[in-house]
Amino acid sequence: MRTTIRVDVSPSSASWPMYRALVGVGVLCGLLIVSVYLLTQPVIARNEAHALQQAVLEVLPGAVVSASFALTAEGGFRRAGDGDDPQRLVHAAYTSRGQLVGVAIEGRAMGYQDVIRILYGYAPQRQRVVGMRVLASRETPGLGDRIEKDPDFLANFTALDVTVTADGLSIEHPVQAVKQGAKSAPWEIDGISGATISSAAVAGILRASTAQWIPLVYRGRAVFVRSGAVNEGG
Amino acid sequence: MKGAEKAVPAISTDDFIKGLWRENPVFVQVLGMCPVLAVSNSAINALAMGLATSFVLVLSNTLVSLLRHGVPRQVRIATFILIIASFVTVVDYLIQAVSLELHRALGAFISLIVVNCLILGRAEAFASKQSVSRSFLDGLGMGLGFTLALLCLGAVREILGSGALFGVALFPAGFQPWTVMILPSGGFFTLGLWLLFFNYLRVRKPAVREAVPGGTP
């Protein structure tokens, strides 16, 4: 029995060509993948940073530069480094003269088909959401994907009221989704008929994300403003 | 030259041409239906998917042919898959470096090129038995034939489903796009119509010449 399962890898055995072929091809392919990875990684990282920067400037009209900040354990903010968790990052954007335009925040939740990721811009001075962009969604073409392009729907996010309460711990009027055409208060979001679930999902993301982030960003706004002044000096 | 051809089959243009038409991977061999149906919802996606598949097909065919004397029969499928998977990973990184948007649109289907039976099929049926130059031409022909077929589907689906071609609007503002064409079911409709068309051509030609009575292959 023992001899039948013995593995002989000496060059004279019949299985030697098989090991040689598999290991040889494996090493060759491994080298190929590693070298392509090393060559393309800097370009891919630059592409990703560029795409994020574009999105940040798009949801905060008037901004020309952006800087990322990480949420600290104490609930404050500091300049983000390389190893920070992307889920705890926000992106402040400034005019060419270093004035703070606002802070872009990412939110995500389940849509009709798959997770929808959005980025929205918050202007702390006016206490409004001033822009929203869908970063990733797989909603039904022609129906659900109107959350990305429908001008009436996107108009909801040019001055959405997210005023923080006097104690600075929560939002006075949580963001509310209503039926298309029923919007009457500045904290309500008009849905899209025909894309009910997708538009409600976006409103849901904003409701949850603003409740969590806006009070934190509002209380910590001095950090973002100061950082802009430093940028201008440097 | 005729005598030499019998001993060692020389390179012929047929190695390249057959993949484009007579043995077209999609319309004749009906291989690799998963990406054909899933990624052909716009012409640009179809083109990108076709070119990515061609890239993998040409390189894997070449490498498989190059190594064909050193790989024992028992482990040939394992080495083919290893080679194909490596080139697919390379393509995946390259597309990310070229355009993140494109990478997002093609999604999981880039990784799924690994299991496209067309590529393994060509490695096993052709490249593992033929010279490097013939395998290269075969891969190129099959790859371009696959790209062409994807483009046929992608163009029809984008024109009807989005009213555009390569993102350029073709119809006046009042056009109501047939959304169903860019949904999965539209892929089946379009593929069915193209197969009908190609089979009609193939059946009709011999019937007209009266070379094949009845004409059904």
XYZ file of C-alpha atoms in Angstrom:
451
model
C 0.000 0.000 0.000
C 2.675 2.377 1.064
C 4.561 2.206 -2.212
C 1.456 3.057 -4.278
C 0.933 6.444 -2.597
C 4.612 7.347 -2.325
C 5.425 10.573 -4.150
C 8.691 10.400 -6.019
C 9.948 13.771 -7.195
C 13.420 12.750 -8.278
C 14.238 13.814 -11.847
C 14.199 10.213 -13.042
C 10.602 9.433 -12.028
C 7.620 9.609 -14.379
C 5.953 12.398 -12.399
C 8.955 14.707 -12.667
C 7.822 16.315 -15.953
C 4.449 17.104 -14.369
C 6.002 18.835 -11.354
C 8.400 20.648 -13.621
C 5.569 21.882 -15.855
C 3.231 22.955 -13.059
C 5.872 24.622 -10.883
C 7.584 26.208 -13.890
C 4.371 27.670 -15.302
C 3.329 28.747 -11.802
C 6.568 30.641 -11.218
C 6.382 32.235 -14.662
C 2.776 33.382 -14.119
C 3.528 34.587 -10.601
C 6.387 36.744 -11.865
C 4.172 38.138 -14.616
C 1.366 39.110 -12.237
C 3.700 40.669 -9.676
C 5.509 42.782 -12.259
C 2.284 44.028 -13.864
C 0.883 44.783 -10.394
C 3.956 46.827 -9.448
C 3.847 48.705 -12.749
C 0.148 49.564 -12.702
C -0.412 50.171 -8.974
C 0.803 53.816 -8.904
C -1.349 54.636 -11.951
C -4.423 52.969 -10.446
C -3.958 54.787 -7.123
C -3.638 58.087 -9.013
C -6.806 57.310 -11.015
C -8.736 56.574 -7.827
C -7.546 59.727 -6.088
C -8.371 61.767 -9.185
C -11.887 60.285 -9.470
C -12.592 61.051 -5.810
C -11.221 64.591 -6.139
C -13.445 65.192 -9.197
C -16.509 63.960 -7.316
C -15.706 66.122 -4.269
C -15.352 69.267 -6.374
C -18.565 68.420 -8.217
C -20.747 68.209 -5.093
C -19.269 71.428 -3.683
C -19.713 74.026 -6.437
C -17.049 76.728 -6.408
C -14.297 74.590 -4.864
C -10.976 74.000 -6.627
C -8.894 71.991 -4.127
C -9.748 69.333 -1.574
C -8.119 67.720 1.445
C -9.118 64.572 3.335
C -9.742 64.438 7.077
C -10.166 61.432 9.361
C -12.569 61.168 12.296
C -10.638 60.654 15.540
C -11.777 58.419 18.404
C -12.782 61.531 20.401
C -15.168 62.694 17.661
C -12.878 65.424 16.264
C -11.121 65.586 12.906
C -7.460 65.587 11.816
C -5.682 65.523 8.449
C -5.907 62.022 6.983
C -2.811 59.889 6.496
C -2.208 56.804 4.391
C -3.483 54.123 6.748
C -6.848 55.675 7.645
C -10.069 53.692 7.278
C -11.886 55.095 4.198
C -15.210 54.741 6.047
C -14.076 57.378 8.579
C -12.913 59.965 6.036
C -14.517 63.228 4.972
C -13.166 65.584 2.311
C -13.035 69.356 2.827
C -12.958 71.563 -0.262
C -11.696 75.119 -0.639
C -11.788 78.012 -3.095
C -8.574 79.159 -4.747
C -8.186 81.692 -1.902
C -8.339 79.002 0.788
C -11.885 79.659 1.962
C -13.843 76.594 3.065
C -16.653 75.783 0.606
C -17.855 72.704 2.425
C -17.243 69.105 3.368
C -17.993 66.095 1.165
C -19.229 62.960 2.934
C -19.759 59.466 1.543
C -22.792 57.329 2.337
C -23.915 53.889 1.245
C -26.914 51.588 1.575
C -28.781 48.876 -0.277
C -30.722 50.001 -3.346
C -33.005 47.997 -5.633
C -30.263 45.795 -7.125
C -27.062 46.390 -5.229
C -25.403 48.790 -2.815
C -25.714 52.451 -3.837
C -22.785 54.702 -2.911
C -23.272 58.449 -2.921
C -21.157 61.482 -2.119
C -22.808 64.684 -0.891
C -21.475 68.139 -0.152
C -22.316 69.912 3.110
C -21.767 73.642 3.606
C -21.409 74.227 7.404
C -21.785 78.021 7.119
C -25.239 77.716 5.537
C -26.054 74.373 7.195
C -27.261 72.961 3.896
C -26.480 69.976 1.678
C -25.447 71.701 -1.565
C -24.751 68.822 -3.976
C -25.091 65.061 -4.382
C -23.558 62.588 -6.781
C -24.048 58.840 -7.148
C -20.611 57.165 -7.047
C -21.735 53.610 -7.744
C -25.075 51.973 -8.412
C -26.445 49.094 -10.447
C -30.035 50.314 -10.566
C -32.311 49.335 -13.476
C -31.355 51.263 -16.637
C -34.064 53.716 -17.641
C -35.880 53.496 -14.287
C -33.784 53.333 -11.118
C -30.734 54.914 -12.710
C -32.639 58.219 -12.957
C -31.277 58.929 -9.449
C -28.013 59.748 -11.255
C -29.325 62.048 -13.989
C -32.889 63.254 -13.340
C -32.550 67.068 -13.024
C -35.700 67.433 -10.870
C -34.406 64.824 -8.440
C -30.897 66.318 -8.287
C -32.451 69.749 -7.594
C -33.443 68.345 -4.170
C -29.811 68.491 -3.138
C -28.873 72.061 -3.975
C -30.165 73.491 -0.663
C -31.332 70.663 1.574
C -31.862 71.852 5.137
C -29.781 69.948 7.724
C -29.663 72.590 10.485
C -28.116 71.254 13.691
C -30.013 71.627 16.990
C -28.853 74.175 19.581
C -27.021 71.516 21.644
C -25.151 70.442 18.484
C -25.933 66.743 18.934
C -28.564 66.069 16.278
C -30.361 67.527 13.259
C -33.474 69.661 13.872
C -35.466 68.162 10.991
C -34.213 64.772 9.839
C -34.159 64.403 6.048
C -37.508 63.070 4.858
C -38.506 61.369 1.594
C -41.865 62.393 0.112
C -43.758 61.513 -3.082
C -42.855 63.279 -6.317
C -44.144 66.862 -6.265
C -45.135 66.773 -2.566
C -42.038 68.604 -1.246
C -43.103 71.508 0.972
C -40.257 71.929 3.504
C -36.526 72.441 2.773
C -35.607 69.190 4.553
C -37.833 67.027 2.346
C -36.692 65.086 -0.730
C -39.021 64.699 -3.718
C -38.988 61.096 -4.938
C -39.124 59.927 -8.562
C -42.257 58.075 -9.605
C -41.034 55.051 -11.569
C -37.874 54.919 -9.470
C -39.547 54.842 -6.074
C -37.250 52.328 -4.406
C -34.012 53.805 -5.776
C -34.917 57.403 -4.916
C -36.134 56.369 -1.476
C -32.825 54.508 -0.997
C -30.869 57.704 -1.746
C -33.064 59.647 0.700
C -32.504 56.884 3.267
C -28.727 57.070 2.834
C -28.844 60.843 3.323
C -31.129 60.563 6.353
C -28.843 58.069 8.103
C -25.562 59.632 7.006
C -26.508 63.231 7.823
C -27.820 62.202 11.249
C -24.485 60.550 11.979
C -22.022 62.935 10.348
C -23.485 66.451 10.173
C -23.434 67.158 13.953
C -19.817 65.902 14.106
C -18.694 67.971 11.117
C -20.588 71.036 12.345
C -18.990 70.882 15.804
C -15.567 70.259 14.262
C -15.885 72.882 11.502
C -13.133 75.073 12.965
C -10.548 72.416 12.003
C -11.593 72.548 8.350
C -11.669 76.359 8.222
C -8.221 76.655 9.862
C -6.737 74.082 7.501
C -7.804 76.218 4.532
C -6.004 79.244 5.960
C -2.857 77.129 6.407
C -3.112 75.966 2.809
C -3.296 79.539 1.634
C -0.212 80.499 3.650
C 1.765 77.529 2.315
C 6.342 24.781 -51.268
C 3.437 22.345 -51.747
C 5.562 19.449 -50.535
C 6.796 21.334 -47.517
C 3.250 22.181 -46.522
C 2.364 18.528 -46.113
C 5.200 17.808 -43.703
C 4.885 20.943 -41.528
C 1.653 22.889 -42.040
C 2.753 26.398 -42.979
C 1.119 29.564 -41.787
C -1.909 30.336 -43.877
C -4.233 33.302 -43.795
C -7.025 30.817 -43.137
C -5.821 30.465 -39.531
C -6.753 34.096 -39.116
C -9.811 34.343 -41.397
C -11.698 31.285 -40.121
C -12.353 32.876 -36.717
C -13.861 35.958 -38.278
C -16.512 34.222 -40.329
C -16.628 30.481 -41.019
C -15.923 29.442 -37.409
C -16.995 32.639 -35.685
C -16.899 31.860 -31.945
C -20.268 33.457 -31.194
C -22.415 33.084 -34.293
C -21.185 29.666 -35.418
C -19.604 27.930 -32.406
C -21.951 29.658 -29.909
C -19.192 29.791 -27.264
C -18.694 32.240 -24.399
C -22.354 33.230 -24.134
C -22.017 34.626 -20.598
C -20.062 37.784 -21.520
C -21.828 38.000 -24.894
C -25.200 38.423 -23.222
C -24.114 40.331 -20.141
C -21.696 42.979 -21.381
C -23.174 43.792 -24.802
C -25.576 46.470 -23.498
C -23.556 49.240 -25.132
C -21.124 49.344 -28.036
C -18.225 50.640 -25.952
C -18.631 47.910 -23.304
C -18.842 45.299 -26.054
C -15.702 46.618 -27.724
C -13.747 46.744 -24.453
C -14.832 43.233 -23.463
C -13.996 41.918 -26.951
C -10.538 43.469 -26.925
C -9.801 42.249 -23.380
C -10.811 38.719 -24.387
C -8.737 38.948 -27.586
C -5.706 40.062 -25.582
C -6.005 37.069 -23.251
C -6.732 34.703 -26.147
C -3.719 35.767 -28.239
C -1.270 35.659 -25.321
C -2.559 32.402 -23.860
C -2.561 30.735 -27.285
C 1.013 31.876 -27.863
C 2.301 30.764 -24.462
C 0.451 27.435 -24.556
C 1.922 26.733 -27.975
C 5.380 27.776 -26.809
C 5.236 25.358 -23.863
C 3.437 22.544 -25.687
C 6.427 20.149 -25.700
C 7.221 20.675 -21.997
C 3.734 20.081 -20.572
C 2.667 16.440 -20.035
C -0.875 15.537 -21.102
C -2.067 14.773 -17.575
C -1.539 18.326 -16.310
C -2.268 20.247 -19.499
C -5.683 21.617 -18.457
C -4.265 22.800 -15.119
C -1.423 24.677 -16.818
C -3.812 26.177 -19.419
C -6.061 27.526 -16.668
C -3.049 28.873 -14.766
C -1.816 30.684 -17.882
C -5.259 32.047 -18.768
C -5.946 33.212 -15.200
C -2.617 35.052 -15.084
C -3.300 36.962 -18.296
C -6.812 37.813 -17.099
C -5.338 39.275 -13.903
C -2.936 41.301 -16.044
C -5.839 42.616 -18.169
C -7.775 43.469 -15.011
C -4.920 45.675 -13.726
C -4.366 47.243 -17.147
C -8.038 48.226 -17.532
C -8.021 49.756 -14.044
C -4.958 51.751 -15.026
C -6.579 52.937 -18.272
C -10.023 53.834 -16.949
C -11.792 53.175 -13.656
C -15.122 54.011 -15.312
C -14.650 51.240 -17.852
C -13.559 48.843 -15.127
C -16.739 49.629 -13.214
C -18.926 49.092 -16.283
C -17.399 45.691 -17.066
C -17.461 44.704 -13.396
C -17.088 41.028 -12.564
C -17.032 40.011 -16.221
C -13.324 40.761 -16.592
C -12.447 38.124 -13.994
C -14.923 35.782 -15.653
C -12.867 35.784 -18.870
C -10.981 32.979 -17.075
C -13.941 30.649 -17.482
C -14.794 31.715 -21.036
C -14.827 28.325 -22.733
C -13.661 29.915 -25.988
C -10.184 30.559 -24.562
C -9.696 27.124 -23.000
C -11.231 25.620 -26.130
C -8.677 27.242 -28.435
C -5.784 26.306 -26.103
C -6.858 22.657 -26.051
C -8.071 22.229 -29.634
C -5.514 24.327 -31.468
C -2.614 25.948 -29.604
C -1.478 22.811 -27.751
C -0.934 21.046 -31.093
C 0.179 23.810 -33.485
C 3.191 26.059 -34.007
C 3.536 29.384 -32.203
C 2.876 31.530 -35.269
C -0.243 29.594 -36.278
C -1.563 29.695 -32.708
C -0.955 33.428 -32.566
C -2.930 33.955 -35.784
C -5.687 31.628 -34.610
C -6.006 33.562 -31.340
C -6.047 36.864 -33.179
C -8.709 35.708 -35.632
C -10.921 34.142 -32.985
C -10.485 37.174 -30.722
C -11.420 39.620 -33.449
C -14.345 37.407 -34.494
C -15.541 37.456 -30.886
C -15.100 41.249 -30.708
C -16.991 41.679 -33.978
C -19.883 39.556 -32.724
C -20.033 41.460 -29.415
C -20.037 44.735 -31.348
C -22.932 43.490 -33.529
C -24.964 42.856 -30.382
C -23.775 45.944 -28.528
C -24.547 48.296 -31.411
C -28.094 46.987 -31.913
C -28.836 47.025 -28.190
C -27.429 50.515 -27.648
C -29.188 52.010 -30.680
C -32.575 50.605 -29.669
C -32.154 50.679 -25.896
C -30.471 54.060 -25.439
C -31.016 55.743 -28.817
C -27.268 56.206 -29.216
C -24.134 54.586 -30.607
C -20.808 54.862 -28.719
C -22.589 57.391 -26.515
C -23.534 59.696 -29.411
C -27.294 60.317 -29.556
C -28.797 59.273 -32.895
C -32.465 60.144 -32.611
C -34.346 63.424 -32.061
C -35.360 64.318 -28.510
C -38.808 62.680 -28.754
C -37.372 59.142 -29.137
C -38.553 56.775 -26.424
C -35.764 54.178 -25.910
C -36.705 50.498 -25.673
C -35.322 49.984 -22.192
C -35.852 46.220 -22.469
C -33.024 46.049 -25.022
C -30.362 47.052 -22.478
C -31.813 44.740 -19.837
C -30.709 41.066 -19.831
C -33.738 39.900 -21.839
C -32.770 42.263 -24.670
C -29.473 40.387 -24.942
C -31.315 37.150 -25.675
C -33.609 38.811 -28.236
C -30.703 40.392 -30.087
C -28.570 37.245 -30.003
C -31.515 35.227 -31.327
C -32.023 37.612 -34.226
C -28.327 37.638 -35.147
C -28.150 33.820 -35.017
C -31.225 33.680 -37.236
C -29.584 36.033 -39.706
C -26.263 34.158 -39.792
C -27.916 30.759 -40.129
C -30.120 32.110 -42.913
C -26.989 33.231 -44.766
C -25.260 29.889 -44.248
C -28.259 27.817 -45.309
C -29.274 29.998 -48.206
C -25.885 30.073 -49.944
C -25.614 26.308 -50.606
C -29.315 26.188 -51.473
C -28.849 28.811 -54.175
C -25.805 26.999 -55.575
C -27.695 23.698 -55.335
C -24.512 22.198 -53.890
C -26.250 20.828 -50.814
C -29.790 19.607 -51.466
C -32.048 20.673 -48.626
C -29.304 22.940 -47.392
C -29.642 22.341 -43.664
C -26.209 21.826 -42.137
